PDB file of C-alpha atoms in Angstrom:
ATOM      1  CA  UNK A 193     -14.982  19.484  13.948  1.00  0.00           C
ATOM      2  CA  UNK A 194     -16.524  19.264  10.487  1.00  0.00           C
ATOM      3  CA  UNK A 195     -19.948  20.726   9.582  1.00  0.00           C
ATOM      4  CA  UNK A 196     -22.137  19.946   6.652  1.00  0.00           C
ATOM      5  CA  UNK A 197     -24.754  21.956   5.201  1.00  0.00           C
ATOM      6  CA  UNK A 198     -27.476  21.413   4.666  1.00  0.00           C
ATOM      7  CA  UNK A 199     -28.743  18.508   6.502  1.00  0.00           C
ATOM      8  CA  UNK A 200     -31.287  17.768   3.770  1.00  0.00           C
ATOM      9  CA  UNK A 201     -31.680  18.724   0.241  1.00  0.00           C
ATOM     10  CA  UNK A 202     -34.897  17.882  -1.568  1.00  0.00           C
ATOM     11  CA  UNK A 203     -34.089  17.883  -5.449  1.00  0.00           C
ATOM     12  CA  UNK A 204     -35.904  16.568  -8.710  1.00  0.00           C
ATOM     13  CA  UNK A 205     -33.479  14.459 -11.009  1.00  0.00           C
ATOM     14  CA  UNK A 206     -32.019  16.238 -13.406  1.00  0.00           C
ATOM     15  CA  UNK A 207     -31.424  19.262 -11.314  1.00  0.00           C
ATOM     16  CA  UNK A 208     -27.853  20.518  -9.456  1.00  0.00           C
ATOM     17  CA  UNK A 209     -27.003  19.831  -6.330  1.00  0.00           C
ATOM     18  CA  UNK A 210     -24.560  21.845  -3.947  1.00  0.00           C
ATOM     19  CA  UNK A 211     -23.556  20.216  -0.831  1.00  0.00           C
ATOM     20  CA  UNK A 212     -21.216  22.338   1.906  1.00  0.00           C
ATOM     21  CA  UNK A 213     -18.372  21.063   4.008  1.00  0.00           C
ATOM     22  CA  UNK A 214     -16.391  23.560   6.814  1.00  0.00           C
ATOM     23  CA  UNK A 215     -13.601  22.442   8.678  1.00  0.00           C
ATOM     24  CA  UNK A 216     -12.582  23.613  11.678  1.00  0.00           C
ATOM     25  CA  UNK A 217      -9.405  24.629  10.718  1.00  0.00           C
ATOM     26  CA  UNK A 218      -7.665  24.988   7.563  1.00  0.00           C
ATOM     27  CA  UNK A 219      -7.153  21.829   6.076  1.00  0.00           C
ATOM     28  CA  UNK A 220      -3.413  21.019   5.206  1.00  0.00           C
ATOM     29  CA  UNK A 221      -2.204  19.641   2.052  1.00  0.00           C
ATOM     30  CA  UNK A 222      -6.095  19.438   0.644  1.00  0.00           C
ATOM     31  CA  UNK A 223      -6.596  16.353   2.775  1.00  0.00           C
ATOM     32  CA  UNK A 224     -10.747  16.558   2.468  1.00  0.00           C
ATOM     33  CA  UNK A 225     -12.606  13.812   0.751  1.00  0.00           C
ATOM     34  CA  UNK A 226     -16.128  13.186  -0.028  1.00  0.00           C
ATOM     35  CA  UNK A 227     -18.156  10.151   0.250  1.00  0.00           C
ATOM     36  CA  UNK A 228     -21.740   8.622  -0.944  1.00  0.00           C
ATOM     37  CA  UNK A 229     -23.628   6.119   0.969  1.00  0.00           C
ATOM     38  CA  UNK A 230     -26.653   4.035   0.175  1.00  0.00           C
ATOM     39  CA  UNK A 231     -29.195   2.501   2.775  1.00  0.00           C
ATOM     40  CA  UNK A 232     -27.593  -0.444   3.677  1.00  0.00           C
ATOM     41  CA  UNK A 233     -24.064  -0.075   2.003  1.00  0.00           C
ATOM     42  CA  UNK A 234     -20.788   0.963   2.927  1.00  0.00           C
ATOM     43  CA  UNK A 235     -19.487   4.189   2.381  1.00  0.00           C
ATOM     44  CA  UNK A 236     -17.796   4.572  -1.086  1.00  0.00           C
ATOM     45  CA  UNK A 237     -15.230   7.359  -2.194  1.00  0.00           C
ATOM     46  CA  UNK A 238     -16.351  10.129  -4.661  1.00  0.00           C
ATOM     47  CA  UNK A 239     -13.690  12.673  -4.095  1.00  0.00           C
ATOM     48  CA  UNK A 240     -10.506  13.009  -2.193  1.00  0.00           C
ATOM     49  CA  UNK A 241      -7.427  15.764  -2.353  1.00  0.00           C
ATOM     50  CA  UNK A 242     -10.779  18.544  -2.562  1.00  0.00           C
ATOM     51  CA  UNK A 243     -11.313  17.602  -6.346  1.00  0.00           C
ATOM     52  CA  UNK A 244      -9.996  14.335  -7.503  1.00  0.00           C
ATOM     53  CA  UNK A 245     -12.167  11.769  -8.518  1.00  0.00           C
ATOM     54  CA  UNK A 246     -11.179   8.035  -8.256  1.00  0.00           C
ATOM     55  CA  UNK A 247     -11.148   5.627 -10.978  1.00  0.00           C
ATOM     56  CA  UNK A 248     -14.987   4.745 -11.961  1.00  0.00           C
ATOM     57  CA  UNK A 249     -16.376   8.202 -10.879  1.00  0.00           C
ATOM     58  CA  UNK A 250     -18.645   9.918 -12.999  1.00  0.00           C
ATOM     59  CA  UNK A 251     -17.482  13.536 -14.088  1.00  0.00           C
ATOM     60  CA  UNK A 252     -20.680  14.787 -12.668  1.00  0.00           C
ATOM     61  CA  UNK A 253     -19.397  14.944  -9.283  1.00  0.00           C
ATOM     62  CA  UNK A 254     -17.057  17.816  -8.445  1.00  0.00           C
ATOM     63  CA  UNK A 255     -14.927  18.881  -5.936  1.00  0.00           C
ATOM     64  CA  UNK A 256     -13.810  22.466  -4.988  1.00  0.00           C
ATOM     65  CA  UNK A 257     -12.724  24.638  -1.843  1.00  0.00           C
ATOM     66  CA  UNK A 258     -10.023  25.847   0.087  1.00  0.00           C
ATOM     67  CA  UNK A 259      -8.915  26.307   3.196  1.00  0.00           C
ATOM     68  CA  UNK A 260     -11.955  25.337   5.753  1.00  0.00           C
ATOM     69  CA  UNK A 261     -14.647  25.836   3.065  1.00  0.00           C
ATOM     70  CA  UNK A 262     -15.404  23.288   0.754  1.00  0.00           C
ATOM     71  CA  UNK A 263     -17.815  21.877  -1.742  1.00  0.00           C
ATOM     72  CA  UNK A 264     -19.530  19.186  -3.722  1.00  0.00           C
ATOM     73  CA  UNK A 265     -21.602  20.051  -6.304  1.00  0.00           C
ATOM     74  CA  UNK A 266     -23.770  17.062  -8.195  1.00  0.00           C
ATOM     75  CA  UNK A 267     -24.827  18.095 -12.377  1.00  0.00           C
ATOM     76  CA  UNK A 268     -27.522  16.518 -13.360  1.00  0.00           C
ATOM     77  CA  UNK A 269     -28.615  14.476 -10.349  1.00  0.00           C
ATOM     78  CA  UNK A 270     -29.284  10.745 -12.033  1.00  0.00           C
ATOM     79  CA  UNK A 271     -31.605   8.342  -9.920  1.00  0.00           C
ATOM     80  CA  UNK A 272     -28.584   6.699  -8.258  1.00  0.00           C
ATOM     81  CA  UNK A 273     -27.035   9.777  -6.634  1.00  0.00           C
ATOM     82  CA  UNK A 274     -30.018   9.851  -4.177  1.00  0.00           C
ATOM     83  CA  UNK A 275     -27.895   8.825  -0.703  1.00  0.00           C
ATOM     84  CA  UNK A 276     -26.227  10.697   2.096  1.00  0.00           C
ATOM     85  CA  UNK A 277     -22.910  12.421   1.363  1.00  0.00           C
ATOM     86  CA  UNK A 278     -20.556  12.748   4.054  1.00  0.00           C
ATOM     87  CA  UNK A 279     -16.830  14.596   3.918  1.00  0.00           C
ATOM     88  CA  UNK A 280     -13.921  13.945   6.254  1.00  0.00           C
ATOM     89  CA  UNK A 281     -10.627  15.725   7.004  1.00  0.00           C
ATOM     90  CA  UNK A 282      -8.747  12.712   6.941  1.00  0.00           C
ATOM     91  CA  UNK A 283      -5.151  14.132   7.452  1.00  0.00           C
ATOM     92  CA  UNK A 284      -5.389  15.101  11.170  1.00  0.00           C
ATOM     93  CA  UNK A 285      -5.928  12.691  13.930  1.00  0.00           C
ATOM     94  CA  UNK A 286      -9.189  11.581  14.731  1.00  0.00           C
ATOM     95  CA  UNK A 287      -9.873  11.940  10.898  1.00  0.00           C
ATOM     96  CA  UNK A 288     -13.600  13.848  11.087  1.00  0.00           C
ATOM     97  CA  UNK A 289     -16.443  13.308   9.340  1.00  0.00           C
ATOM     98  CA  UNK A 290     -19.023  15.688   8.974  1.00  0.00           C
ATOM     99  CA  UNK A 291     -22.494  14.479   9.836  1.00  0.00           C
ATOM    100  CA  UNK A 292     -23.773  14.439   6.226  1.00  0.00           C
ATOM    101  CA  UNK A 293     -26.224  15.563   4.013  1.00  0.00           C
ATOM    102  CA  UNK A 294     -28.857  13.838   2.826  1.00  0.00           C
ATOM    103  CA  UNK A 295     -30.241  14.319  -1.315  1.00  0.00           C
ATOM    104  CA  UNK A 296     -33.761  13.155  -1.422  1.00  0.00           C
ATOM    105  CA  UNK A 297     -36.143  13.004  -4.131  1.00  0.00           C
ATOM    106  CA  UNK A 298     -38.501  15.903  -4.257  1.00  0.00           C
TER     107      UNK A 298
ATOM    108  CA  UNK B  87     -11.922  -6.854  -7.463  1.00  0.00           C
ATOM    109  CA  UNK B  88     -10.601  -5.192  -4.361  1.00  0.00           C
ATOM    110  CA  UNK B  89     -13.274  -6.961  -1.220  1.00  0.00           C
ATOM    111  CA  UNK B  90     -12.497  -7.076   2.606  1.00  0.00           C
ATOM    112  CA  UNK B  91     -14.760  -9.056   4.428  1.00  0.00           C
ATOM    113  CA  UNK B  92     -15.405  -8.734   8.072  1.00  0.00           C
ATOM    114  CA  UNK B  93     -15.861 -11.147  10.498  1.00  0.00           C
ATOM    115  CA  UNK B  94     -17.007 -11.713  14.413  1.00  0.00           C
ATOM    116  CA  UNK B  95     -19.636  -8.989  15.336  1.00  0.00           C
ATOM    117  CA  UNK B  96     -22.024 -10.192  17.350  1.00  0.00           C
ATOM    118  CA  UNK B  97     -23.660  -9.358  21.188  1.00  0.00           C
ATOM    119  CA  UNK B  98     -21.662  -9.224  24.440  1.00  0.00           C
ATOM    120  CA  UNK B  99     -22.157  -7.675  27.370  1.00  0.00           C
ATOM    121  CA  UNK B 100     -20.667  -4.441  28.869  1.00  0.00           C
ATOM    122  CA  UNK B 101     -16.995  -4.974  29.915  1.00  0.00           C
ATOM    123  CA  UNK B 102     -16.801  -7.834  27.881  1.00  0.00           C
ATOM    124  CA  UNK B 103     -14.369  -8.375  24.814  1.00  0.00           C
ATOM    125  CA  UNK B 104     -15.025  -9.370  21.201  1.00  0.00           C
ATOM    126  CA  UNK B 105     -12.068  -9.599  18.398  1.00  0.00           C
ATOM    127  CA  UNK B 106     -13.104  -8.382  14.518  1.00  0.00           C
ATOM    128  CA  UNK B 107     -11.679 -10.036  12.064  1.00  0.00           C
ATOM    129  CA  UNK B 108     -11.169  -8.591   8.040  1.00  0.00           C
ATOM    130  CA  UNK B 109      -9.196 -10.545   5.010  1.00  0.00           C
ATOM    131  CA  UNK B 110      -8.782  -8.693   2.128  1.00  0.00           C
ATOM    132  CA  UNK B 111      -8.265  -9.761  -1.303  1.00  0.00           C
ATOM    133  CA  UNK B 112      -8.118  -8.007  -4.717  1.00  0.00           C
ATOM    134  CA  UNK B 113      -5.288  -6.164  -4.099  1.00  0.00           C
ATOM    135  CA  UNK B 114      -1.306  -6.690  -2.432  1.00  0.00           C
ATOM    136  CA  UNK B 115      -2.575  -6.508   1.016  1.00  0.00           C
ATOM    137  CA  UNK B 116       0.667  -5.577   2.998  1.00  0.00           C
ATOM    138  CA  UNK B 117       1.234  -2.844   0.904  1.00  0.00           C
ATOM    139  CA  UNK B 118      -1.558  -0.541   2.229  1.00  0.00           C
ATOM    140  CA  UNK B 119      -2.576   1.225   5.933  1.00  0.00           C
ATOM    141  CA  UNK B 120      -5.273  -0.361   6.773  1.00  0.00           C
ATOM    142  CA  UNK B 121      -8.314   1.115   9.129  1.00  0.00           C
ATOM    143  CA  UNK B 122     -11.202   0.594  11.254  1.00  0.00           C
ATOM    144  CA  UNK B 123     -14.514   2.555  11.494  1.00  0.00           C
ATOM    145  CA  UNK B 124     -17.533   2.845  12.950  1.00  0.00           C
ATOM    146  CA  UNK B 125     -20.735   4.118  12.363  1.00  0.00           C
ATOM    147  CA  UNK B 126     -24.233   4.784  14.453  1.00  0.00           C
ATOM    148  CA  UNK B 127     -27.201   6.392  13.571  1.00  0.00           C
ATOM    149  CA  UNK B 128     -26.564   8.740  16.409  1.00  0.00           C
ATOM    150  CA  UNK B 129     -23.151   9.922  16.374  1.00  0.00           C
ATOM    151  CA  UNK B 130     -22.418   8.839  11.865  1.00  0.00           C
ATOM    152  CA  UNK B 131     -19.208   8.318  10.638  1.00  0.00           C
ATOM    153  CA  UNK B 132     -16.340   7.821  13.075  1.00  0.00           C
ATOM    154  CA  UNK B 133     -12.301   7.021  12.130  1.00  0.00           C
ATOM    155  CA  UNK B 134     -11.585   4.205  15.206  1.00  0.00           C
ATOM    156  CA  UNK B 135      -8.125   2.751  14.276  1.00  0.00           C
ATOM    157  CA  UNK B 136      -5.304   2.883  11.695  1.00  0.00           C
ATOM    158  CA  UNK B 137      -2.238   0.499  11.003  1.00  0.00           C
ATOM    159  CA  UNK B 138       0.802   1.708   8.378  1.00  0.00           C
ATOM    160  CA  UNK B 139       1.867  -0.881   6.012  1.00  0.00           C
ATOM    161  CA  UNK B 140       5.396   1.119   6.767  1.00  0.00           C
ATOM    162  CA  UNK B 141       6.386   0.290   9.701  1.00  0.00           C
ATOM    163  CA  UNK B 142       3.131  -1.115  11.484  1.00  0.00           C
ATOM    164  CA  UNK B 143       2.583   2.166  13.799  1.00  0.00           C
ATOM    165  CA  UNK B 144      -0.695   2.106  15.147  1.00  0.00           C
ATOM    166  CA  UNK B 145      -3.235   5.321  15.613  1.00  0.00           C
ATOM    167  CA  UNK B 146      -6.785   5.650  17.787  1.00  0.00           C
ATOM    168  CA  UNK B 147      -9.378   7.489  18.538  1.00  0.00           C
ATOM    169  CA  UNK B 148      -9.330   8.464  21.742  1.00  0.00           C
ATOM    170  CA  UNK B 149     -12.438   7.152  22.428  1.00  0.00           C
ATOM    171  CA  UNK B 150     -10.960   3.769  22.236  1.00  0.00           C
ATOM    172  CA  UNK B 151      -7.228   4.349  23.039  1.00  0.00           C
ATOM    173  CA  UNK B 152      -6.192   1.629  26.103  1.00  0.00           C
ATOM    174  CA  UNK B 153      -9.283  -0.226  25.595  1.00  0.00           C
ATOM    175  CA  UNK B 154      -9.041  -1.549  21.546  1.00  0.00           C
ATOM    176  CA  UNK B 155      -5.921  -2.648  19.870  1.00  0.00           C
ATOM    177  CA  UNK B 156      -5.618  -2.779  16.136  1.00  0.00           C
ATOM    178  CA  UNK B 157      -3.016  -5.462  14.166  1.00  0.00           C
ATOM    179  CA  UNK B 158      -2.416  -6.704  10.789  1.00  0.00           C
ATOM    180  CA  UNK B 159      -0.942 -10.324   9.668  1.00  0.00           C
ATOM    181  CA  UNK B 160       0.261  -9.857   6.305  1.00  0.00           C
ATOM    182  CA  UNK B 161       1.076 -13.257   5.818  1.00  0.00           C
ATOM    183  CA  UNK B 162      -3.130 -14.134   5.771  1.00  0.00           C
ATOM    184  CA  UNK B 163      -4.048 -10.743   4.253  1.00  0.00           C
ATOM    185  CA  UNK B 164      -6.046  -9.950   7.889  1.00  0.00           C
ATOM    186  CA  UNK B 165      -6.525  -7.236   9.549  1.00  0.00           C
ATOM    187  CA  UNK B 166      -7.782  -7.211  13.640  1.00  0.00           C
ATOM    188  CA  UNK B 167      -9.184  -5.557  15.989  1.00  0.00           C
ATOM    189  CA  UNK B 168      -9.156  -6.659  19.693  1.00  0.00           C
ATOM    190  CA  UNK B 169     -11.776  -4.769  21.286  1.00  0.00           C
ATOM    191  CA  UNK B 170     -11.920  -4.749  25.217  1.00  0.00           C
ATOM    192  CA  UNK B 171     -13.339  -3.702  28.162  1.00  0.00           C
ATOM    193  CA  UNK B 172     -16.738  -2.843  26.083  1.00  0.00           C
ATOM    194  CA  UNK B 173     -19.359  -0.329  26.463  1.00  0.00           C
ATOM    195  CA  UNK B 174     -22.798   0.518  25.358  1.00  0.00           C
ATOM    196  CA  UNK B 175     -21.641   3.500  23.455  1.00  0.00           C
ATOM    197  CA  UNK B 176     -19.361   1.375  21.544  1.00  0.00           C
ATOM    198  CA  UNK B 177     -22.635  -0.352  19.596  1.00  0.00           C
ATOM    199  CA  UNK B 178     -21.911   0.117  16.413  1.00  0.00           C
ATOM    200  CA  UNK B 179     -21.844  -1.297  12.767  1.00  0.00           C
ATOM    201  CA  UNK B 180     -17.552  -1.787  12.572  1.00  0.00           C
ATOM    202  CA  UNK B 181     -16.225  -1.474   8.861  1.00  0.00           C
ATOM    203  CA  UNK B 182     -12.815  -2.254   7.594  1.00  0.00           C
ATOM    204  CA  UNK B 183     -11.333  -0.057   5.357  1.00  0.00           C
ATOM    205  CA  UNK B 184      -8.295  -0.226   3.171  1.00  0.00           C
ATOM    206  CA  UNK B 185      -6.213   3.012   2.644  1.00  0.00           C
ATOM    207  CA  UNK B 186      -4.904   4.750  -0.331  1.00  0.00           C
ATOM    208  CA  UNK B 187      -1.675   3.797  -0.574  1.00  0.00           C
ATOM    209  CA  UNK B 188       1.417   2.616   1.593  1.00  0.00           C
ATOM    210  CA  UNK B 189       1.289   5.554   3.937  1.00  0.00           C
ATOM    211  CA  UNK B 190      -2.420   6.921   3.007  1.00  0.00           C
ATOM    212  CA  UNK B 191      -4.891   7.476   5.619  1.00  0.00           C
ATOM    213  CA  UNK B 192      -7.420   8.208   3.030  1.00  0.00           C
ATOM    214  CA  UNK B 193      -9.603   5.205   2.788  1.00  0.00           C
ATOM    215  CA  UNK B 194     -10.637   4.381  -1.064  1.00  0.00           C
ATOM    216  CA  UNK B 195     -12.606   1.137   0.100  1.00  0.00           C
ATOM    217  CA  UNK B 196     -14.555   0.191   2.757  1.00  0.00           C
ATOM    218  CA  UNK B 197     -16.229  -3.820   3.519  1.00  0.00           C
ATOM    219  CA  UNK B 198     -19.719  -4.113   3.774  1.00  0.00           C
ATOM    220  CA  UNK B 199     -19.576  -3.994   7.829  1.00  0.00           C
ATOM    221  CA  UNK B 200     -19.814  -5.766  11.370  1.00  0.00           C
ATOM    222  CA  UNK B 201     -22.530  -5.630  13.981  1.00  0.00           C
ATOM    223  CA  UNK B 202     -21.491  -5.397  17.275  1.00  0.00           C
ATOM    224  CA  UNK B 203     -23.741  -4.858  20.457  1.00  0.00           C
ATOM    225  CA  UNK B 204     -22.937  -4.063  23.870  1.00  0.00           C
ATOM    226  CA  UNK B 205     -25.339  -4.601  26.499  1.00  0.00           C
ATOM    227  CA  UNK B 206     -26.597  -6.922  29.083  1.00  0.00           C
TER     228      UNK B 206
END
């Protein structure tokens, strides 16, 4: 089981945003990653291996945690970032996601 | 330009069967796991199937073990999923997704998704 906190995070652009992701157990060989989705779109990778960004990713999306606790923290939220964020365990079988957290516009 | 584009969502009814359908292009397509997903307003984000580029070993959820079976032809750059013996909790919007590397389950790519509704 994966649980993210919180559910909803109302936030002005420009500000910092702290999303939380706890695993159920200790995740193995930092297999968490983070994702963004838009209404309507597909999932697309931010982070994976806790911190790494992929090709393409702006620096203002970070990665950190160990162990079952982990985070995403957004600088400087920028009119795109507004979507749901969702992390996953993906090197155990079924591969959880966490529900997600939604950053709205305040 | 890595793109996977799914193919034949649609309605059937409960204990019925439906077969999606995903080419990729963009990148060497036998030389990357591939995956299904699903996702609901109700339950989010779930991991269905996987399929190594290594060997072809196959992984489910067991929400669908016995009922969906996942393959790959290489050869077309396609990746399937034979889905049987439906239900109504299997309504979902099914995605595609291509994995990290060889023997990745990470997936760095996902296509832009496949309705499919169960019910009479």
């Amino acid at each position: 089981v994966v649980t993210q906190s919180p559910g909803t995070l109302s936030l002005s652009p420009g500000e910092s945003a702290t999303l939380f992701c706890r695993a159920g157990q200790t995740v193995s060989d930092n297999y968490l990653a983070w994702y963004q989705q838009k209404p309507g779109q597909p999932p697309r990778l931010l982070i994976y291996e806790i911190f790494r960004r992929p090709t393409g990713i702006p620096d203002r999306f970070i990665g950190s945690g160990s162990g079952t606790d982990f985070t995403l923290t957004i600088s400087r939220l920028e009119p795109e970032d507004f979507a749901v964020y969702y992390c996953q365990v993906y090197g155990i079988s079924p591969r959880p996601f966490g529900q997600g957290t939604k950053v709205e516009i305040k | 330009e890595v793109q996977l584009l799914e193919s034949g969502g649609g309605l059937v009814q409960p204990g019925g069967s439906l077969r999606l359908s995903c080419v990729g292009s963009g990148f060497t397509f036998g030389s990357f796991a591939m995956n299904w997903g699903r996702q609901t307003p109700e339950k989010g984000l779930e991991w269905v199937s996987g399929i190594s580029a290594v060997d072809g070993s196959t992984f489910y959820a067991d929400s669908v073990r016995g009922r969906f079976t996942i393959s790959r032809d290489d050869s077309k750059n396609t990746l399937y999923l034979q889905m049987n013996s439906l239900r109504a909790e299997d309504t979902a919007v099914y995605y595609c997704a291509k994995g990290h590397s060889i023997g990745s389950w990470l997936v760095d790519f996902w296509g832009q998704g496949a309705l499919v509704t169960v019910s009479s």
